[in-house]
Structure formats: structure tokens, C-alpha cells
Amino acid sequence: MEPSAKSQFLTFKRCAAFFAAVTAVLALALVFPYRSAGRQFTEGGIAPVTVKSPVNVPPFPSAVLTRERQTEVAASVPDVLIADVEAPERQATHLRALFEWIEQARQQGQAPDTAAELRAPTPATLAALQSLSPDRWRLVSSEVERLVSSAGFERTSPSQLPSLRAQLLQRSNPSLNSTERSVVASLLELVLQPTLIVDSDATAAQRTAAVAQVPPVLTTVVRGETIVRDGQIITAAQLEKLAEAGL
């Protein structure tokens, strides 16, 4: 081969190699956003790269979104409440024990030891109790006893207790002064219990039935859609889309 021809041939080879390298780099740059880095993606992990879908994925049932919807539906089913027939007697027993504790505190001038099951008044309430004359204490205690007894006939859930206390306080003896009304309110808070309790089995059955009616939630992936972004925390829904897109 002539020297000039050989030189031209080598130049051609170099140019061909250069263009091949450039083409490979460009191809990598175009394809890389659509590659998922395989096992590096885990739920709760950090995405090492941004990944876009290389294909259109037709609507498919999403197990992740369906579970989320089922959880929402289950949470929306209210508790099944039934009567707690022992609540009135427990209230009465607690009230008697509380009155005995208060009598000791008034006689001793200080708070006596408190049984584990007894909720004692706050220091502020105890100070107000000790300031009452015997006659006024008898009026306050009889009023509390009357209101607690009437509360036993109310159908009250745990969330309704604050409203019930407010209603009972409105029905209290109008002759009570502000300090005495405050004492009544505090004692009602210590004694009153809900007369309705949750039926766990019935509630669970209703929630299971509601969840069974939830249809599969469909989702899709479009070509070019950014499924995850570099540095983003990976969710279960994103992992599901990666799998459906074949990444």
C-alpha cells in the first residue's frame, strides 16, 4: 500500500472509531434515564438515579393502591357500640370511694394516700373542696351524686363524655357559686364513664365486609413518565411501576 493511501486509511479508521465512540456516548445518555439500576431500588431506600418509563403500560390493578384504598375504607367504618351494663355501678362505686377520700382530706387538711384505682382531685380542686363549709360540701356532694346517677341513663360513647359533662353541669343547682360549680365539674370528670363500649368482633366483621367490596384500583404508566427521581425516597407504588415498566 502506498504511504499516502495508508495514511488515508488510518485517518479513516480513527474517524470511524471517534464517531462510534460519540454514538455510544449519545446512546448511553439517551437510554440511561430509562434504566433502573436493578436491585438498588428498595422500598424506603434512596433512588441513586432518575428513572423514566421507556414504554406505555396499559391500565393494571395496583396492589399497593388497592391496599391503601382498603385501609381508608376500613378506617371509615365506625365502631360498633354496645351498652356497658356495668358502667352505672362502676360509676357509683367510684363516686363512693372518691367521697370517702375527700372526707378524709377535709378532716386531715391534706391529701390522704390514694388507691391505685382511684383518680384523685387535682391540688387546686382539693383546695377548693377544703374551703367549703360542711353545709356547702353537703350541697355539692349531693348535686354530684344526683348528676352522676342521671348520667347512668345516658347512652354515651367515650368521645361523647366531654359533651355529657357540659350538659350535666348546665343542669346543676343554680344556687351553686362559681367555685362550687368548678368543683362539681372536676368531680364529674373524675367519675363519669362511657355507658357504651366498642364491640371489637362486630366492628372487625363490618370492616372486613366493607374492605371486601373495594374494587381493584387501576393505574398506568406512560412512556417518558418519571417514576423515581434521583435522591427520592422510594415508595412501594414506585417499585410497582418500575416492575410493570420492565425496569
Short mmCIF file of C-alpha atoms in Angstrom, two decimals:
data_model
loop_
_atom_site.label_atom_id
_atom_site.label_comp_id
_atom_site.label_asym_id
_atom_site.label_seq_id
_atom_site.Cartn_x
_atom_site.Cartn_y
_atom_site.Cartn_z
CA MET A 1 0.00 0.00 0.00
CA GLU A 2 1.26 3.41 -0.95
CA PRO A 3 2.26 5.64 2.02
CA SER A 4 -0.38 8.22 1.13
CA ALA A 5 -3.10 5.59 0.83
CA LYS A 6 -2.04 4.00 4.10
CA SER A 7 -2.18 7.38 5.81
CA GLN A 8 -5.68 7.99 4.46
CA PHE A 9 -6.78 4.57 5.63
CA LEU A 10 -5.50 5.17 9.16
CA THR A 11 -7.20 8.55 9.25
CA PHE A 12 -10.46 6.92 8.15
CA LYS A 13 -10.17 4.32 10.90
CA ARG A 14 -9.54 6.97 13.51
CA CYS A 15 -12.56 8.96 12.36
CA ALA A 16 -14.72 5.86 12.35
CA ALA A 17 -13.60 4.97 15.87
CA PHE A 18 -14.27 8.51 17.04
CA PHE A 19 -17.78 8.59 15.60
CA ALA A 20 -18.50 5.16 17.05
CA ALA A 21 -17.45 6.38 20.50
CA VAL A 22 -19.58 9.52 20.16
CA THR A 23 -22.55 7.44 19.06
CA ALA A 24 -22.12 5.10 22.02
CA VAL A 25 -21.98 8.02 24.46
CA LEU A 26 -25.08 9.60 22.96
CA ALA A 27 -26.92 6.30 23.05
CA LEU A 28 -25.99 5.81 26.70
CA ALA A 29 -27.14 9.32 27.53
CA LEU A 30 -30.48 8.65 25.85
CA VAL A 31 -31.01 5.21 27.33
CA PHE A 32 -29.67 5.73 30.86
CA PRO A 33 -32.74 7.64 32.14
CA TYR A 34 -34.80 4.58 31.31
CA ARG A 35 -32.59 2.10 33.13
CA SER A 36 -33.45 1.18 36.68
CA ALA A 37 -30.15 0.18 38.27
CA GLY A 38 -31.75 -3.17 39.13
CA ARG A 39 -31.62 -4.20 42.75
CA GLN A 40 -30.52 -0.83 44.02
CA PHE A 41 -34.18 0.13 44.32
CA THR A 42 -35.78 -0.92 47.60
CA GLU A 43 -38.79 0.47 49.40
CA GLY A 44 -37.66 3.21 51.75
CA GLY A 45 -34.28 3.44 50.05
CA ILE A 46 -32.84 6.43 48.23
CA ALA A 47 -33.00 6.44 44.43
CA PRO A 48 -29.46 6.64 43.02
CA VAL A 49 -30.70 7.89 39.64
CA THR A 50 -33.73 9.40 37.94
CA VAL A 51 -35.69 6.73 36.06
CA LYS A 52 -38.27 7.28 33.34
CA SER A 53 -40.52 4.69 31.79
CA PRO A 54 -39.37 3.57 28.33
CA VAL A 55 -42.81 2.22 27.44
CA ASN A 56 -46.52 2.86 27.80
CA VAL A 57 -48.03 0.48 30.35
CA PRO A 58 -51.78 -0.11 29.93
CA PRO A 59 -54.00 0.18 33.00
CA PHE A 60 -53.20 -2.52 35.53
CA PRO A 61 -54.59 -3.35 39.01
CA SER A 62 -52.24 -1.84 41.58
CA ALA A 63 -51.89 -3.99 44.66
CA VAL A 64 -50.32 -1.07 46.52
CA LEU A 65 -53.04 1.46 45.71
CA THR A 66 -55.75 -1.14 46.35
CA ARG A 67 -54.35 -1.83 49.83
CA GLU A 68 -54.26 1.90 50.55
CA ARG A 69 -57.89 2.25 49.45
CA GLN A 70 -58.89 -0.75 51.58
CA THR A 71 -57.20 0.83 54.60
CA GLU A 72 -59.12 4.07 54.02
CA VAL A 73 -62.42 2.23 53.71
CA ALA A 74 -61.79 0.18 56.86
CA ALA A 75 -60.94 3.32 58.82
CA SER A 76 -64.15 4.99 57.66
CA VAL A 77 -66.32 2.26 59.20
CA PRO A 78 -67.39 3.48 62.66
CA ASP A 79 -67.01 1.39 65.77
CA VAL A 80 -69.96 -0.80 66.65
CA LEU A 81 -71.07 0.30 70.13
CA ILE A 82 -72.98 -1.77 72.64
CA ALA A 83 -74.28 -0.97 76.11
CA ASP A 84 -71.89 -1.43 79.02
CA VAL A 85 -74.40 -2.60 81.63
CA GLU A 86 -71.81 -2.43 84.41
CA ALA A 87 -70.89 1.20 83.84
CA PRO A 88 -73.52 2.76 86.17
CA GLU A 89 -72.48 0.53 89.08
CA ARG A 90 -68.79 1.26 88.46
CA GLN A 91 -69.54 4.97 88.49
CA ALA A 92 -71.44 4.70 91.75
CA THR A 93 -68.65 2.64 93.37
CA HIS A 94 -66.01 5.09 92.20
CA LEU A 95 -68.06 8.02 93.47
CA ARG A 96 -68.43 6.47 96.93
CA ALA A 97 -64.69 5.84 97.14
CA LEU A 98 -63.99 9.38 95.97
CA PHE A 99 -66.32 10.89 98.58
CA GLU A 100 -64.60 8.87 101.32
CA TRP A 101 -61.22 10.15 100.12
CA ILE A 102 -62.50 13.74 100.10
CA GLU A 103 -63.93 13.40 103.63
CA GLN A 104 -60.53 12.23 104.89
CA ALA A 105 -58.79 15.06 103.08
CA ARG A 106 -61.16 17.64 104.59
CA GLN A 107 -60.70 16.22 108.08
CA GLN A 108 -56.91 15.83 107.86
CA GLY A 109 -56.28 19.06 105.96
CA GLN A 110 -54.16 17.22 103.40
CA ALA A 111 -54.47 14.60 100.70
CA PRO A 112 -54.51 11.03 102.08
CA ASP A 113 -52.98 8.07 100.29
CA THR A 114 -54.77 7.24 97.04
CA ALA A 115 -55.76 3.74 95.98
CA ALA A 116 -54.40 2.69 92.61
CA GLU A 117 -57.85 2.54 91.01
CA LEU A 118 -58.96 5.93 92.34
CA ARG A 119 -58.48 9.12 90.37
CA ALA A 120 -57.88 11.84 92.96
CA PRO A 121 -58.73 15.53 92.51
CA THR A 122 -56.03 17.97 91.50
CA PRO A 123 -54.42 20.13 94.20
CA ALA A 124 -56.49 23.11 93.04
CA THR A 125 -59.73 21.14 93.31
CA LEU A 126 -58.68 19.75 96.70
CA ALA A 127 -58.01 23.27 97.96
CA ALA A 128 -61.46 24.35 96.79
CA LEU A 129 -63.03 21.32 98.50
CA GLN A 130 -61.30 22.11 101.78
CA SER A 131 -62.54 25.69 101.63
CA LEU A 132 -66.19 24.61 101.56
CA SER A 133 -68.24 24.75 104.74
CA PRO A 134 -69.90 21.49 105.84
CA ASP A 135 -73.27 22.70 104.56
CA ARG A 136 -71.92 23.77 101.18
CA TRP A 137 -69.97 20.49 100.85
CA ARG A 138 -73.16 18.54 101.52
CA LEU A 139 -74.90 20.54 98.79
CA VAL A 140 -72.04 19.98 96.33
CA SER A 141 -71.74 16.25 97.07
CA SER A 142 -75.48 15.66 96.78
CA GLU A 143 -75.50 17.55 93.49
CA VAL A 144 -72.63 15.47 92.11
CA GLU A 145 -74.37 12.28 93.23
CA ARG A 146 -77.61 13.34 91.52
CA LEU A 147 -75.89 14.22 88.25
CA VAL A 148 -73.84 11.03 88.18
CA SER A 149 -76.95 8.96 88.81
CA SER A 150 -78.76 10.64 85.91
CA ALA A 151 -75.75 10.08 83.65
CA GLY A 152 -76.20 6.32 84.05
CA PHE A 153 -79.29 6.53 81.84
CA GLU A 154 -77.45 8.28 79.02
CA ARG A 155 -76.05 6.36 76.04
CA THR A 156 -72.58 7.83 75.97
CA SER A 157 -69.53 6.79 73.98
CA PRO A 158 -66.01 7.71 75.12
CA SER A 159 -65.85 10.59 72.65
CA GLN A 160 -69.14 11.99 73.96
CA LEU A 161 -68.07 12.27 77.60
CA PRO A 162 -66.93 15.94 77.39
CA SER A 163 -70.28 16.91 75.88
CA LEU A 164 -72.17 14.94 78.55
CA ARG A 165 -70.22 16.66 81.35
CA ALA A 166 -71.08 20.05 79.90
CA GLN A 167 -74.76 19.13 79.69
CA LEU A 168 -74.84 17.85 83.26
CA LEU A 169 -73.17 20.99 84.52
CA GLN A 170 -75.88 23.06 82.87
CA ARG A 171 -78.46 21.03 84.82
CA SER A 172 -76.73 21.62 88.15
CA ASN A 173 -78.30 23.53 91.04
CA PRO A 174 -78.35 27.24 90.13
CA SER A 175 -77.59 28.14 93.75
CA LEU A 176 -74.01 26.90 93.37
CA ASN A 177 -71.41 29.63 93.19
CA SER A 178 -68.55 29.63 90.68
CA THR A 179 -66.15 27.79 92.99
CA GLU A 180 -68.72 25.11 93.77
CA ARG A 181 -69.60 24.69 90.08
CA SER A 182 -65.91 24.26 89.33
CA VAL A 183 -65.69 21.53 92.00
CA VAL A 184 -68.74 19.78 90.54
CA ALA A 185 -67.21 19.90 87.06
CA SER A 186 -63.92 18.45 88.32
CA LEU A 187 -65.60 15.62 90.21
CA LEU A 188 -67.79 14.74 87.23
CA GLU A 189 -64.67 14.47 85.09
CA LEU A 190 -63.14 12.06 87.61
CA VAL A 191 -66.19 9.82 87.94
CA LEU A 192 -68.12 9.70 84.69
CA GLN A 193 -67.55 6.70 82.44
CA PRO A 194 -68.94 5.86 79.00
CA THR A 195 -72.01 3.66 79.02
CA LEU A 196 -71.26 2.43 75.51
CA ILE A 197 -68.25 0.30 74.65
CA VAL A 198 -66.83 -0.95 71.38
CA ASP A 199 -67.86 -4.40 70.21
CA SER A 200 -64.50 -5.38 68.70
CA ASP A 201 -65.74 -8.52 66.94
CA ALA A 202 -68.73 -6.81 65.32
CA THR A 203 -66.60 -3.84 64.31
CA ALA A 204 -63.97 -6.07 62.73
CA ALA A 205 -66.65 -8.01 60.84
CA GLN A 206 -68.16 -4.84 59.40
CA ARG A 207 -64.75 -3.53 58.36
CA THR A 208 -63.85 -6.84 56.72
CA ALA A 209 -67.12 -6.78 54.79
CA ALA A 210 -66.51 -3.19 53.65
CA VAL A 211 -62.95 -3.99 52.53
CA ALA A 212 -64.22 -6.96 50.52
CA GLN A 213 -66.35 -4.58 48.44
CA VAL A 214 -63.37 -2.44 47.37
CA PRO A 215 -62.64 -2.98 43.65
CA PRO A 216 -59.04 -3.13 42.42
CA VAL A 217 -57.55 0.32 41.90
CA LEU A 218 -56.22 0.70 38.36
CA THR A 219 -53.20 2.78 37.45
CA THR A 220 -50.97 3.17 34.40
CA VAL A 221 -47.54 4.32 33.30
CA VAL A 222 -46.89 6.47 30.23
CA ARG A 223 -43.71 6.47 28.20
CA GLY A 224 -41.33 9.12 29.46
CA GLU A 225 -43.05 9.35 32.84
CA THR A 226 -40.60 9.98 35.67
CA ILE A 227 -41.16 7.07 38.01
CA VAL A 228 -38.46 7.99 40.52
CA ARG A 229 -36.11 10.94 40.87
CA ASP A 230 -32.51 10.91 41.94
CA GLY A 231 -32.34 11.25 45.75
CA GLN A 232 -36.02 10.48 46.27
CA ILE A 233 -37.20 8.01 48.91
CA ILE A 234 -38.63 5.00 47.06
CA THR A 235 -42.24 4.04 47.77
CA ALA A 236 -43.99 0.71 47.25
CA ALA A 237 -46.11 2.28 44.50
CA GLN A 238 -42.99 3.38 42.63
CA LEU A 239 -41.44 -0.09 42.89
CA GLU A 240 -44.64 -1.48 41.46
CA LYS A 241 -44.49 0.89 38.49
CA LEU A 242 -40.83 0.06 37.90
CA ALA A 243 -41.71 -3.62 37.72
CA GLU A 244 -44.67 -3.05 35.38
CA ALA A 245 -42.45 -0.95 33.10
CA GLY A 246 -39.92 -3.79 32.99
CA LEU A 247 -37.22 -1.86 34.83
#
